[in-house]
Coordinates of C-alpha atoms and ligand atoms in Angstrom, one line a residue:
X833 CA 156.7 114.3 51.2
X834 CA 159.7 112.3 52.2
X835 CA 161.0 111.9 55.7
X836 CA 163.7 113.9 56.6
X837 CA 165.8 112.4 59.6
X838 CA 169.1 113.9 60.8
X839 CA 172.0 112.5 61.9
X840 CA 174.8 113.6 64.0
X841 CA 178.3 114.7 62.1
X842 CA 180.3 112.5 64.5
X843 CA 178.3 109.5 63.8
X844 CA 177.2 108.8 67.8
X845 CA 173.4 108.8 67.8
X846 CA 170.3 107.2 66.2
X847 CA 168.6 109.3 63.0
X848 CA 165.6 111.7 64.6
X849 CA 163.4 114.1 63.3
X850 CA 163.6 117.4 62.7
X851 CA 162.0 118.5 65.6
X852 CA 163.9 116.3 67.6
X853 CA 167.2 117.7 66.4
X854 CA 165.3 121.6 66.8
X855 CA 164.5 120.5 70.3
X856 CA 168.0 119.3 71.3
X857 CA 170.0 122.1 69.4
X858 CA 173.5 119.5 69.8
X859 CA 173.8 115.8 69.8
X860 CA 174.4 113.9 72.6
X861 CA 177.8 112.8 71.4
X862 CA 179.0 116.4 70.4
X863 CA 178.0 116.9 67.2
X864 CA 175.9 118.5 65.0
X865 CA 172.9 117.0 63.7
X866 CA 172.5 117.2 60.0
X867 CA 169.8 115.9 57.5
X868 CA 170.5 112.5 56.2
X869 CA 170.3 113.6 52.7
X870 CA 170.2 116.8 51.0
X871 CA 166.8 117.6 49.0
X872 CA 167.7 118.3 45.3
X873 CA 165.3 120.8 43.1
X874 CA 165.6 120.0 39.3
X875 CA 165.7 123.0 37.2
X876 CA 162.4 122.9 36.4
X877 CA 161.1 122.9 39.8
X878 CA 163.6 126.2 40.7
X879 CA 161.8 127.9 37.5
X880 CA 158.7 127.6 39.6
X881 CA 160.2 128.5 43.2
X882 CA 161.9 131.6 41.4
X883 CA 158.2 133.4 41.2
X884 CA 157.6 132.9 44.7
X885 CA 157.3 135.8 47.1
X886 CA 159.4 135.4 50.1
X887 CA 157.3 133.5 52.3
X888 CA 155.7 131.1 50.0
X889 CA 159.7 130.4 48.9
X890 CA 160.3 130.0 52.3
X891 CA 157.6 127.6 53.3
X892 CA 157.9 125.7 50.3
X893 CA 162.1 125.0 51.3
X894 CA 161.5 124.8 55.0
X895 CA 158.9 121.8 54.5
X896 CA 161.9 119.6 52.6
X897 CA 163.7 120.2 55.3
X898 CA 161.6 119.8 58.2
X899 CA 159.3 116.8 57.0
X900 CA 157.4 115.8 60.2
X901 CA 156.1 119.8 60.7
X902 CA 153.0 120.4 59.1
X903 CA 153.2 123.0 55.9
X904 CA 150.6 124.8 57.1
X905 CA 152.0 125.5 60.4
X906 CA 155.3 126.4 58.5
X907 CA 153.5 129.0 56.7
X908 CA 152.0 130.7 59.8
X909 CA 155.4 130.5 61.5
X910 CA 156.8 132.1 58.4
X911 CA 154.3 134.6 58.0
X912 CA 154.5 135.7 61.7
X913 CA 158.6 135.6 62.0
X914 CA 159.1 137.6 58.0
X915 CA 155.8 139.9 58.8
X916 CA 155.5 143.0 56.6
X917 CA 155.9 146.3 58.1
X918 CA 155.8 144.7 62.0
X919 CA 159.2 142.7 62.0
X920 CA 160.7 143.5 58.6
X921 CA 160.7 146.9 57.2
X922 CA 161.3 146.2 53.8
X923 CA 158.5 144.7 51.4
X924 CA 161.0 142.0 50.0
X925 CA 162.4 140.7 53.2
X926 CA 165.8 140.7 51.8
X927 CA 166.4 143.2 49.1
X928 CA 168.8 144.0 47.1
X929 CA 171.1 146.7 46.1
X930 CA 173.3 146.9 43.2
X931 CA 177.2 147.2 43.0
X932 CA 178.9 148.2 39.8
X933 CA 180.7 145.7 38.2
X934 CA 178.1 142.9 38.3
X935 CA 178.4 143.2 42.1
X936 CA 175.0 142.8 44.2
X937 CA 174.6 143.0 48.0
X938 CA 172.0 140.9 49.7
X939 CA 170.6 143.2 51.9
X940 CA 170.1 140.6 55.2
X941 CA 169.6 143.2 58.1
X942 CA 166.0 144.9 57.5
X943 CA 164.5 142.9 60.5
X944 CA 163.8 143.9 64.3
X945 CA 167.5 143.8 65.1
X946 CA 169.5 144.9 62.0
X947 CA 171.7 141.7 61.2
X948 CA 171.2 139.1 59.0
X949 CA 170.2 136.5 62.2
X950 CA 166.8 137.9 62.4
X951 CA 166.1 135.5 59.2
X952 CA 166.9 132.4 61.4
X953 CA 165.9 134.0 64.9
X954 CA 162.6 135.5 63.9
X955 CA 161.6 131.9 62.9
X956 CA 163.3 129.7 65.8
X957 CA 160.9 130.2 68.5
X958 CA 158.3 128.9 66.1
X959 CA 160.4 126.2 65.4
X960 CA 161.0 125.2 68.9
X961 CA 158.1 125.7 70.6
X962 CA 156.2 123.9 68.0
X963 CA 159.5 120.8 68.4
X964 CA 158.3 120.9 72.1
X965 CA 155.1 119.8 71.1
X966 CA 155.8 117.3 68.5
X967 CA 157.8 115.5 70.9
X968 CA 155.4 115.8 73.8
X969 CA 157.9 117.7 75.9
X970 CA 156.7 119.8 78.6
X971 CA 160.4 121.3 79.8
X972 CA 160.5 125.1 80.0
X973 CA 163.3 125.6 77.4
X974 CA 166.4 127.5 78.1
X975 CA 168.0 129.1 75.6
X976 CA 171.8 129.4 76.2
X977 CA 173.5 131.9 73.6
X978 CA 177.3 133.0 73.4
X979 CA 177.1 135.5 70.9
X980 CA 179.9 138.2 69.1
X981 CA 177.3 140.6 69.1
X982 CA 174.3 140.0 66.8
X983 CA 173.1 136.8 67.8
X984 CA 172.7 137.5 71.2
X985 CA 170.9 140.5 70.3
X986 CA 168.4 138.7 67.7
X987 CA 167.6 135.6 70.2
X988 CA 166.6 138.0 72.8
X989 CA 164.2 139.9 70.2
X990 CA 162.4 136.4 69.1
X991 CA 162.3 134.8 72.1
X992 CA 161.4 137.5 74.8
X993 CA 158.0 136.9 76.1
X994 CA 157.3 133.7 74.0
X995 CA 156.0 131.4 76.8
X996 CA 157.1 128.2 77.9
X997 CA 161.0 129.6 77.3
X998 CA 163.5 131.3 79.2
X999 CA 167.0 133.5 77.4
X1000 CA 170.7 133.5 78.8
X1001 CA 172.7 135.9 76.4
X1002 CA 176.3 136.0 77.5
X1003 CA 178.5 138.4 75.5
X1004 CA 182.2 139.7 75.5
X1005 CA 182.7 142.7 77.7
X1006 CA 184.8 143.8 74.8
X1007 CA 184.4 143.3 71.2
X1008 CA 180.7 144.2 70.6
X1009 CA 179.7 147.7 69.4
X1010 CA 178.1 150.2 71.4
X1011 CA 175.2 150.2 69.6
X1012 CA 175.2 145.8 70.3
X1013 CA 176.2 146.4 73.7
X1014 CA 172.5 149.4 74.2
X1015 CA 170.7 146.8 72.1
X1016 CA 171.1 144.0 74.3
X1017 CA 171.5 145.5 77.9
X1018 CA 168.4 147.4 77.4
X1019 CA 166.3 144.1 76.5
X1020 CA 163.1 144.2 77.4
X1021 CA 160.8 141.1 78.1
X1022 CA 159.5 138.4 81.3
X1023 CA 162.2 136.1 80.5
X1024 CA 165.3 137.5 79.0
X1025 CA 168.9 137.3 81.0
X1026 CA 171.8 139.3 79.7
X1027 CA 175.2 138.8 81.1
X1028 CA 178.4 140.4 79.8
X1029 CA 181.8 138.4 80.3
X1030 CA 185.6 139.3 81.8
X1031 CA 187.3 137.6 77.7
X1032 CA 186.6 137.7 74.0
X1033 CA 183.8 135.6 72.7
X1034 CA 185.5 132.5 72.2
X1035 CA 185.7 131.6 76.0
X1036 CA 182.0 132.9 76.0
X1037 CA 181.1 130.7 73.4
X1038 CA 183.6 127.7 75.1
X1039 CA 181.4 128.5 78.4
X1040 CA 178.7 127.9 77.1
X1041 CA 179.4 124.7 75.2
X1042 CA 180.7 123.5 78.7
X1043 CA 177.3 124.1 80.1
X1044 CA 175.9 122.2 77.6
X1045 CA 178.1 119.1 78.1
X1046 CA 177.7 119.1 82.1
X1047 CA 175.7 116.2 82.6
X1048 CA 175.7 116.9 86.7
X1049 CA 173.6 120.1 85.5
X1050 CA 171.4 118.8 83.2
X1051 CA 170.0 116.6 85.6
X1052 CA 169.1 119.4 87.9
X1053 CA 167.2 121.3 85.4
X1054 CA 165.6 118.0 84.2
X1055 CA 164.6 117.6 88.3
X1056 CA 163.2 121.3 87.6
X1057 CA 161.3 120.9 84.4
X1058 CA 164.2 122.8 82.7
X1059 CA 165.9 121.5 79.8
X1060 CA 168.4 123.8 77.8
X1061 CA 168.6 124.1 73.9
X1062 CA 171.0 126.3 71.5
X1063 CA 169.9 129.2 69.2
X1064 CA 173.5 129.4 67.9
X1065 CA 174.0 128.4 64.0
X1066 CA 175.2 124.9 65.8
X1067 CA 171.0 124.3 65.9
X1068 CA 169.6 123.4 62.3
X1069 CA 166.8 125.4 63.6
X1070 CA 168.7 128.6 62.5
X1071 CA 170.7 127.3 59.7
X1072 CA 167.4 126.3 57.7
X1073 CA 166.2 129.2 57.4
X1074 CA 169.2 130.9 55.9
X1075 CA 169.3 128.8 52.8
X1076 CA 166.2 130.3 51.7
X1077 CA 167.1 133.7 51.1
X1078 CA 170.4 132.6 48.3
X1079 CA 167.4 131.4 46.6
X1080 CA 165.3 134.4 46.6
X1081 CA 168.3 136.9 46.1
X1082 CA 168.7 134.7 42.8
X1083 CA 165.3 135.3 41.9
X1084 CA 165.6 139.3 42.6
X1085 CA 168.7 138.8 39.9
X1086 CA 166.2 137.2 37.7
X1087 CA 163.5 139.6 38.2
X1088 CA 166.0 142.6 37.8
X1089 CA 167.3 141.0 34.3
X1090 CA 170.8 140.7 36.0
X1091 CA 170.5 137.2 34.9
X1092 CA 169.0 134.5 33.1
X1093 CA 167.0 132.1 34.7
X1094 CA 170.2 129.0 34.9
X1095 CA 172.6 131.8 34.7
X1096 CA 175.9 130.6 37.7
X1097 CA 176.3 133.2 40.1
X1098 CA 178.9 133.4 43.0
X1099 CA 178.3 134.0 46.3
X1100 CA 180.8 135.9 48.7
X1101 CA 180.0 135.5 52.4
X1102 CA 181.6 137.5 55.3
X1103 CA 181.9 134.6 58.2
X1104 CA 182.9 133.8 61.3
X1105 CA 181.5 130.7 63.0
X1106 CA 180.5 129.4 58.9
X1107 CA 176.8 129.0 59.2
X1108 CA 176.0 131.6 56.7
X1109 CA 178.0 130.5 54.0
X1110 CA 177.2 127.0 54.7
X1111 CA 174.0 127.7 54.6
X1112 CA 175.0 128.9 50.9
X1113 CA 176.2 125.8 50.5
X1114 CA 173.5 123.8 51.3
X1115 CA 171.3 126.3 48.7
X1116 CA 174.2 125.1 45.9
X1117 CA 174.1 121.1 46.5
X1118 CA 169.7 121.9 46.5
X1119 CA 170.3 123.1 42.8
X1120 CA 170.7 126.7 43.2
X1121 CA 173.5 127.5 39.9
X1122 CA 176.3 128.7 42.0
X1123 CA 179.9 128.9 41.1
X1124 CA 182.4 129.6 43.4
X1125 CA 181.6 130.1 47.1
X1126 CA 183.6 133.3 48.4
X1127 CA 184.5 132.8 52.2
X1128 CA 185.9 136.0 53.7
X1129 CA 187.5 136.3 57.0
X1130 CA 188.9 139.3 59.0
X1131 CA 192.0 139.6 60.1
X1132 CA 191.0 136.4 62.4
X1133 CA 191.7 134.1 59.1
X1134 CA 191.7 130.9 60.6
X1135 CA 189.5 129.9 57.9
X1136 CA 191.4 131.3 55.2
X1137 CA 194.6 129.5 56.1
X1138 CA 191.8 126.6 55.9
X1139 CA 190.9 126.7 52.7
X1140 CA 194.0 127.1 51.1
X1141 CA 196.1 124.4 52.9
X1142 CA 193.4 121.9 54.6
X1143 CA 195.0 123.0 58.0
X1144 CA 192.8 124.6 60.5
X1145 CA 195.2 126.0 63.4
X1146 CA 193.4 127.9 66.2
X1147 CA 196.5 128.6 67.7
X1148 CA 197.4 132.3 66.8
X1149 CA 196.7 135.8 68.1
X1150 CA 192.7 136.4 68.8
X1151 CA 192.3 140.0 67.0
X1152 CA 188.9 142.4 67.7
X1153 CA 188.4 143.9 65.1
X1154 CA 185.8 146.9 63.8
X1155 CA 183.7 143.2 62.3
X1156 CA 183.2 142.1 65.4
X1157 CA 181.0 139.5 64.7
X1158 CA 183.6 137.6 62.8
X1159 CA 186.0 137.9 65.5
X1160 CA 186.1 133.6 65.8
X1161 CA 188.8 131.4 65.7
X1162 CA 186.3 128.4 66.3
X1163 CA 183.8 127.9 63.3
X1164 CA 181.3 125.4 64.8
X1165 CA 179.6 124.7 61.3
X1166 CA 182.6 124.0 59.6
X1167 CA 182.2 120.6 61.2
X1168 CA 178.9 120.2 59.1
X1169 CA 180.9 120.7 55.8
X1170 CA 183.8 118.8 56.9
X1171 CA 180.8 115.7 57.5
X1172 CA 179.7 116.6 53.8
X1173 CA 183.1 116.7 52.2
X1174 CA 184.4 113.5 54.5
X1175 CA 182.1 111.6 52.5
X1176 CA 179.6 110.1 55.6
X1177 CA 183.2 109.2 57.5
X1178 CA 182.1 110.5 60.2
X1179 CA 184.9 108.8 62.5
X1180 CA 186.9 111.8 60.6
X1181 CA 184.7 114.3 61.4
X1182 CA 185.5 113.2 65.0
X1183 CA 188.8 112.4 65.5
X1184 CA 189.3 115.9 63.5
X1185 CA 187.2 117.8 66.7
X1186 CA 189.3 116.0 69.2
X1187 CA 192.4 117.0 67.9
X1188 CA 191.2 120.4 67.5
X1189 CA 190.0 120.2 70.9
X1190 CA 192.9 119.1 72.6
X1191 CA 195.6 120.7 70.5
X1192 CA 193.9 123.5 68.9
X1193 CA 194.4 122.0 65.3
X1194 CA 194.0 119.8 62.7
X1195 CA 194.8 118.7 59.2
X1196 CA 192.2 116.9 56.6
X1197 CA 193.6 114.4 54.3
X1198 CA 194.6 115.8 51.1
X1199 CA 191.3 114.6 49.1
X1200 CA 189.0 116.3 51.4
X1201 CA 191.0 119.9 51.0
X1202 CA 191.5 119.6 47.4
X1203 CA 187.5 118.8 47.1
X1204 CA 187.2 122.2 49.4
X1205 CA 189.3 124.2 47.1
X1206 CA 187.4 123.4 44.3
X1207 CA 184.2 124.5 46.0
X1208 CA 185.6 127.4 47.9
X1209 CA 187.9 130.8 47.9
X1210 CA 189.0 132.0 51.0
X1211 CA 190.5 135.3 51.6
X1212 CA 190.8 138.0 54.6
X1213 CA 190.4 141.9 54.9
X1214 CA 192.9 143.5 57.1
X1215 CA 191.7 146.6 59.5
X1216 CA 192.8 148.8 56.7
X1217 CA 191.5 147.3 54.1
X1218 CA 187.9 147.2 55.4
X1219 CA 188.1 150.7 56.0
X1220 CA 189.3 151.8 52.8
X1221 CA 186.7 149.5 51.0
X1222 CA 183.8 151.4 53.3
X1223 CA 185.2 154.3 51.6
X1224 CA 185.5 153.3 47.7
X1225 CA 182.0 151.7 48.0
X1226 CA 180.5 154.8 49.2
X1227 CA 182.7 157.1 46.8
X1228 CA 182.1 154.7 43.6
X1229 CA 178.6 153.3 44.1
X1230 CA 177.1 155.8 46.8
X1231 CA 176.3 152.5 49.5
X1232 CA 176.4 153.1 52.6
X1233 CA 177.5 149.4 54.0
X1234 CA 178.7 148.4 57.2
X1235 CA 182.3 146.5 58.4
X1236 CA 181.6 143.1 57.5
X1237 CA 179.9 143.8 54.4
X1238 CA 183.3 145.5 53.7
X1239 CA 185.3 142.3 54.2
X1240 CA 182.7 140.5 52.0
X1241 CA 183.0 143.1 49.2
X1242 CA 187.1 143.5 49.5
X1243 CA 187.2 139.9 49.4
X1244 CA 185.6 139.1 47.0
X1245 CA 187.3 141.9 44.8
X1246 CA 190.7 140.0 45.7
X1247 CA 189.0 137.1 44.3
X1248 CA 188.2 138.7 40.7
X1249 CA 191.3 140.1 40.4
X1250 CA 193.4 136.8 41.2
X1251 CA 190.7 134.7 39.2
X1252 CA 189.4 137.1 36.5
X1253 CA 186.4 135.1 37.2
X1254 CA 183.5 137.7 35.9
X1255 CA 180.3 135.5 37.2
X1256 CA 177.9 138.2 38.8
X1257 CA 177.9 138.0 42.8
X1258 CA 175.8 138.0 45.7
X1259 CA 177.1 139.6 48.4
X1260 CA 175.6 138.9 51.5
X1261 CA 175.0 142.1 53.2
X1262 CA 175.2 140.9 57.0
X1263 CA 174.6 144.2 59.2
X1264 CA 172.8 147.8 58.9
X1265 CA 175.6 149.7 58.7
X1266 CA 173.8 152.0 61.3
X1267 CA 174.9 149.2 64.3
X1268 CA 178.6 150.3 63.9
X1269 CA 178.1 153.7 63.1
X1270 CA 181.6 155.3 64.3
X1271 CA 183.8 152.7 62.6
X1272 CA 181.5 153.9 59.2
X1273 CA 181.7 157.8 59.8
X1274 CA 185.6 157.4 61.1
X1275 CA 186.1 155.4 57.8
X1276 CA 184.0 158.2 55.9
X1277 CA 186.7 160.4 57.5
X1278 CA 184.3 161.9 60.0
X1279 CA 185.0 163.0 63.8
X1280 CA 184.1 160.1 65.8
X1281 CA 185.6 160.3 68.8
X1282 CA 183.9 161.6 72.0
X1283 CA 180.6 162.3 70.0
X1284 CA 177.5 161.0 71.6
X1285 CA 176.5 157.8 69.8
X1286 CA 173.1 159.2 68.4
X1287 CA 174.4 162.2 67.0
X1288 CA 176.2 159.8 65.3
X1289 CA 173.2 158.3 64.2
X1290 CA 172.1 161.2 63.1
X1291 CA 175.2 162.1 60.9
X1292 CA 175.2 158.5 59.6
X1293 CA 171.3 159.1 58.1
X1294 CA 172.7 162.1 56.5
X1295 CA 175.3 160.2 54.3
X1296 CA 172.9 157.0 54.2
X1297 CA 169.9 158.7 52.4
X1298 CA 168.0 156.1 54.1
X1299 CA 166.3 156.3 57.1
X1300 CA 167.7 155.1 60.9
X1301 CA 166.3 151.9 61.3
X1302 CA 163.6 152.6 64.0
X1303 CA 164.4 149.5 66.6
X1304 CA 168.0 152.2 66.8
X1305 CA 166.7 155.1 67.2
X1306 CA 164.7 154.0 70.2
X1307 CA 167.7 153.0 71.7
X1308 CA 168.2 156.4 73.7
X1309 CA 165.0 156.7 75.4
X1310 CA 165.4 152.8 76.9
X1311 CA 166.6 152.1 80.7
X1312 CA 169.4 149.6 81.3
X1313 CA 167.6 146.8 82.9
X1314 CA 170.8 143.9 82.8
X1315 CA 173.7 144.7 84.2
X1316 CA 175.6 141.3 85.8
X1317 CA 179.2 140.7 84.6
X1318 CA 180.9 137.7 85.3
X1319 CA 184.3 135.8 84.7
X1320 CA 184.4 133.0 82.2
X1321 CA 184.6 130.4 84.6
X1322 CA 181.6 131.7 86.5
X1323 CA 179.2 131.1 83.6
X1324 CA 177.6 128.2 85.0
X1325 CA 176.8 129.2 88.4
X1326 CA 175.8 132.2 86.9
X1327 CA 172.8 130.1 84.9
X1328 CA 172.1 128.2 87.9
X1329 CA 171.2 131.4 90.0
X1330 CA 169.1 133.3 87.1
X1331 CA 167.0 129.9 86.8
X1332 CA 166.4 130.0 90.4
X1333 CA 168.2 126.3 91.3
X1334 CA 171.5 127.0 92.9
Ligands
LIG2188 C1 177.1 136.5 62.6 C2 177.6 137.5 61.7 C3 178.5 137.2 60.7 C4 179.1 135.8 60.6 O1 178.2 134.9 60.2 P1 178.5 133.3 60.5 O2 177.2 132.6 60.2 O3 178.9 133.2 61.9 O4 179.6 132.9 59.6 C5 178.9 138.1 59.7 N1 178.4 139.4 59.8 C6 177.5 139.8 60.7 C7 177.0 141.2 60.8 C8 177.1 138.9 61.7 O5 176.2 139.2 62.6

C-alpha cells in the first residue's frame, strides 16, 4: 500500500499522515489538509469494488486514503459506525429510490440521526481516537462543532460517551428546525455540551474558527491535557467517508440494470459548506464515470454566482430558509477544490482566503473558473420553488422527500432542461424528510401551524408510507438537559467554563 501524506491547501506546513491531519482537524497555517495525491481505480479494479457490500466498499476506499491505519482496524471501525439494524436501519446503508425520468435519489439519512452526516460522523470517533493513538497523544480531545443543524446533531450521536473525548455543539438560536433544535437539546451522554447562539450560523461557525486560531487558548488546554479538533467537513476525517457511498449508489444503478457497468452518470448535490459534493468530486477524479457535477444552492447562492462567473462574493443578504442546513455563505471546502483546480499553487489558494477574509470576496483567474465550469453546474431553488418541487415529486413519483432534497431535485431539473443532457442522476438524498416535517406537510398543503410537532409526525407517516424513523419518535418522551445561550462573541469563554479552566 502506498503512503498517503496530506498536505495543507495554503501550502504552510510539512506533509503528515492521515492520522496526523484526523488528529489536528485544520492546519496550523489555516488550511485544510488534503492528500498529496488522489488514488486512481482503473476500470477494472471498479468492476471488482462494484460487487462489494457496503462495508467491504468502504474499507477497501478508506485504506487508500488513510495508508498508515491498519485495514483491519478500518473494517471494525466500519462495521461498528455502518452497523445493521443498531445504527442504520436500512440493510444497504444508503439505498436508493427511483425518480421517473432516469432520476435516482441517494437515500443518505437512514442512520441514528436522519442526515446524510451520520456516514462521516458514525465513523469519526473511530477515526480519531484510533489518530490519538497512532500519534501517541494522550490529550482528551475536544470536539468544537458550529453546525446549521445536522452536524451538530450527528457529532453529538457518535461521540457521546466515547472516552478520552469531550463535545461543544454550538448552533443558531434561529435557523434549525424544531425537530434539530429537540434532537440536540435533548442529548444525552457524560460528555456532550450543547449551546444555542444570539446570530445565524455563520458567526457560529466564524466563532468557532476563532477559537481554533487562539493560540493564548490553546496553550491553556495544552497545560490541561486538552487539545481541541474539528468534526466539521473542514476535517478529512468526515470527508473520507463520504466518497464511498457515490461509489456504492453506482453500483445499486448497476445492480438495478439502470446502468451498464462504465455507463457516466451525473450527480446533483444539495450543498452548503461543499463537502458533500466535493466529496463527489473526489469519487470522479478516483475513476468513478461521472459527467457533470450538479451543485445546488438555496436561495443563499453564493456558490452559484461562483460557478458561473469565478467570483465568490459573500457580501449579500444571509437568507433562512426552510433548507436550513444550506443556509451558508462560507463554503469551507471550496478551498479544497480551489487547491485541486489551482494546479498545486497553493499561494492562490491563499491569497484567495485572505481576500475573502478581509473583504468578503474574491475572483479566480479566468483558467481556474473556466476549468470549474467544465466540471460543474450551479444553480439555486428559490422558497417557492422548493416547495412546489416537494409537491410535484410527491404528486408524480409518490416520494416523500425533504427541503434540501427538493433544491437538489429542482436543480437538477433546471439543469436538464437548459442542457438537455439525458445522463441518469444520482441525487443525493441529504435529510429524512421527517426532520422538517411542517415545511413538508405545509408544502403538501396541510395545516401546520399551531399543531404539536408529533402529531405532525404522525400525519407525515401517513403520507410517507414509511415508518417514523425511531431516534424521532423518541423525541417526546426525552427531558431537556442543555439549555445555555450565548452571544457570538461569548463563545470562547463559554468553552473555557464547560471544560472547567476559566
Ligand atoms: C449538511 C447538509 C447539507 C449540505 O452539505 P455540505 O456538505 O455542507 O455541502 C445538505 N443537506 C443536509 C440535509 C445537510 O445536513
Amino acid at each position: 500500500m502506498i503512503q498517503m501524506d496530506y498536505v495543507s491547501t495554503r501550502g504552510g506546513v510539512e506533509a503528515i499522515k492521515a492520522s496526523e491531519a484526523i488528529r489536528l482537524g485544520i492546519a496550523g497555517d489555516g488550511g485544510l489538509f488534503t492528500p498529496q495525491e488522489i488514488p486512481q481505480y482503473s476500470p477494472q479494479e471498479l468492476q471488482v469494488l462494484f460487487r462489494y457490500n457496503y462495508h467491504d466498499l468502504a474499507t477497501q476506499i478508506l485504506s487508500r486514503f488513510l495508508s498508515d491505519y491498519d485495514s483491519s482496524d478500518l473494517q471494525k471501525m466500519v462495521r461498528a459506525a455502518y452497523f445493521y439494524p443498531d445504527k442504520f436501519d436500512d440493510p444497504e446503508v444508503t439505498p436508493i429510490r427511483i425518480l421517473s425520468g432516469k432520476r435516482y435519489l441517494l437515500d443518505l439519512w437512514h442512520g441514528p440521526t436522519c442526515a446524510f452526516k451520520d456516514l462521516a460522523l458514525q465513523l469519526l470517533p473511530h477515526l480519531m481516537t484510533k489518530a490519538s493513538q497512532l500519534v501517541n497523544d494522550h490529550n482528551e480531545i475536544v470536539i468544537l462543532v458550529a453546525t446549521s443543524g445536522d452536524t451538530g446533531k450527528a457529532a453529538l450521536e457518535g461521540f457521546k460517551n466515547v472516552p478520552g473525548t469531550q463535545i461543544v455543539v454550538f448552533f443558531p438560536e434561529q435557523g434549525v428546525s424544531e425537530i434539530q433544535r429537540l434532537q440536540m437539546v435533548t442529548q444525552e451522554g457524560n460528555n456532550t455540551h450543547v449551546v444555542s447562539v444570539h446570530g445565524n450560523f455563520d458567526d457560529a461557525q466564524s466563532g468557532v474558527k476563532q477559537i481554533f486560531g487562539d493560540q493564548g487558548l490553546a496553550e491553556k488546554l495544552s497545560q490541561n491535557n486538552l487539545a481541541f479538533s474539528s468534526a466539521n467537513s473542514i476535517n478529512w476525517g468526515r470527508l473520507a467517508p463520504q466518497i464511498v457511498y457515490y461509489f456504492y449508489g453506482y453500483s445499486l444503478l448497476c445492480r438495478k440494470g439502470a446502468i451498464q457497468t462504465g455507463d457516466k452518470v451525473n450527480i446533483a448535490v444539495p450543498t452548503g459548506n461543499f463537502g458533500n459534493i466535493l466529496a463527489a468530486y473526489i469519487a470522479k477524479r478516483m475513476g468513478l464515470p461521472v459527467h457533470k457535477l450538479i451543485c445546488a444552492s438555496n436561495a443563499n447562492n453564493v456558490l452559484t454566482d461562483f460557478i458561473k462567473s469565478g467570483c465568490y462574493d459573500r457580501n449579500r443578504k444571509f437568507y433562512t430558509t426552510i433548507s436550513p442546513s444550506m443556509d451558508i455563505l462560507i463554503s469551507s471546502n471550496l478551498e479544497r477544490l480551489l487547491y485541486y483546480f489551482s494546479e498545486g499553487e497553493s499561494q492562490w489558494v491563499k491569497d484567495w482566503m485572505n481576500q475573502l477574509k478581509v473583504s468578503g470576496c474574491y475572483q479566480v483567474n479566468g483558467l481556474t473558473a473556466e476549468k470549474i465550469k467544465q466540471q460543474f453546474y450551479g444553480g439555486y431553488a428559490s422558497e417557492a420553488q422548493t416547495i412546489a418541487q416537494i409537491r410535484k415529486v410527491y404528486q408524480e413519483d409518490q416520494a416523500i422527500i425533504d427541503p434540501h432534497t427538493a433544491v437538489g431535485i429542482e436543480v437538477y431539473d433546471q439543469y436538464r432542461k437548459e442542457s438537455g443532457d439525458l445522463t441518469p442522476v444520482l441525487i443525493a438524498s441529504t435529510a429524512s424528510p421527517f426532520k422538517f416535517n411542517s415545511s413538508v406537510l405545509g408544502a403538501l398543503g396541510e395545516q401546520v401551524t399551531g399543531v404539536n410537532e408529533f402529531l405532525l409526525l404522525e400525519k407525515l407517516e401517513k403520507k410517507a408510507g414509511f415508518k417514523i424513523p425511531a431516534s424521532l419518535a423518541e423525541l417526546a418522551g426525552k427531558a431537556v438537559r442543555h439549555r445555555e445561550v450565548c452571544q457570538k462573541e461569548e463563545m470562547g469563554a463559554v468553552v473555557e467554563k464547560i471544560l472547567g479552566i476559566k
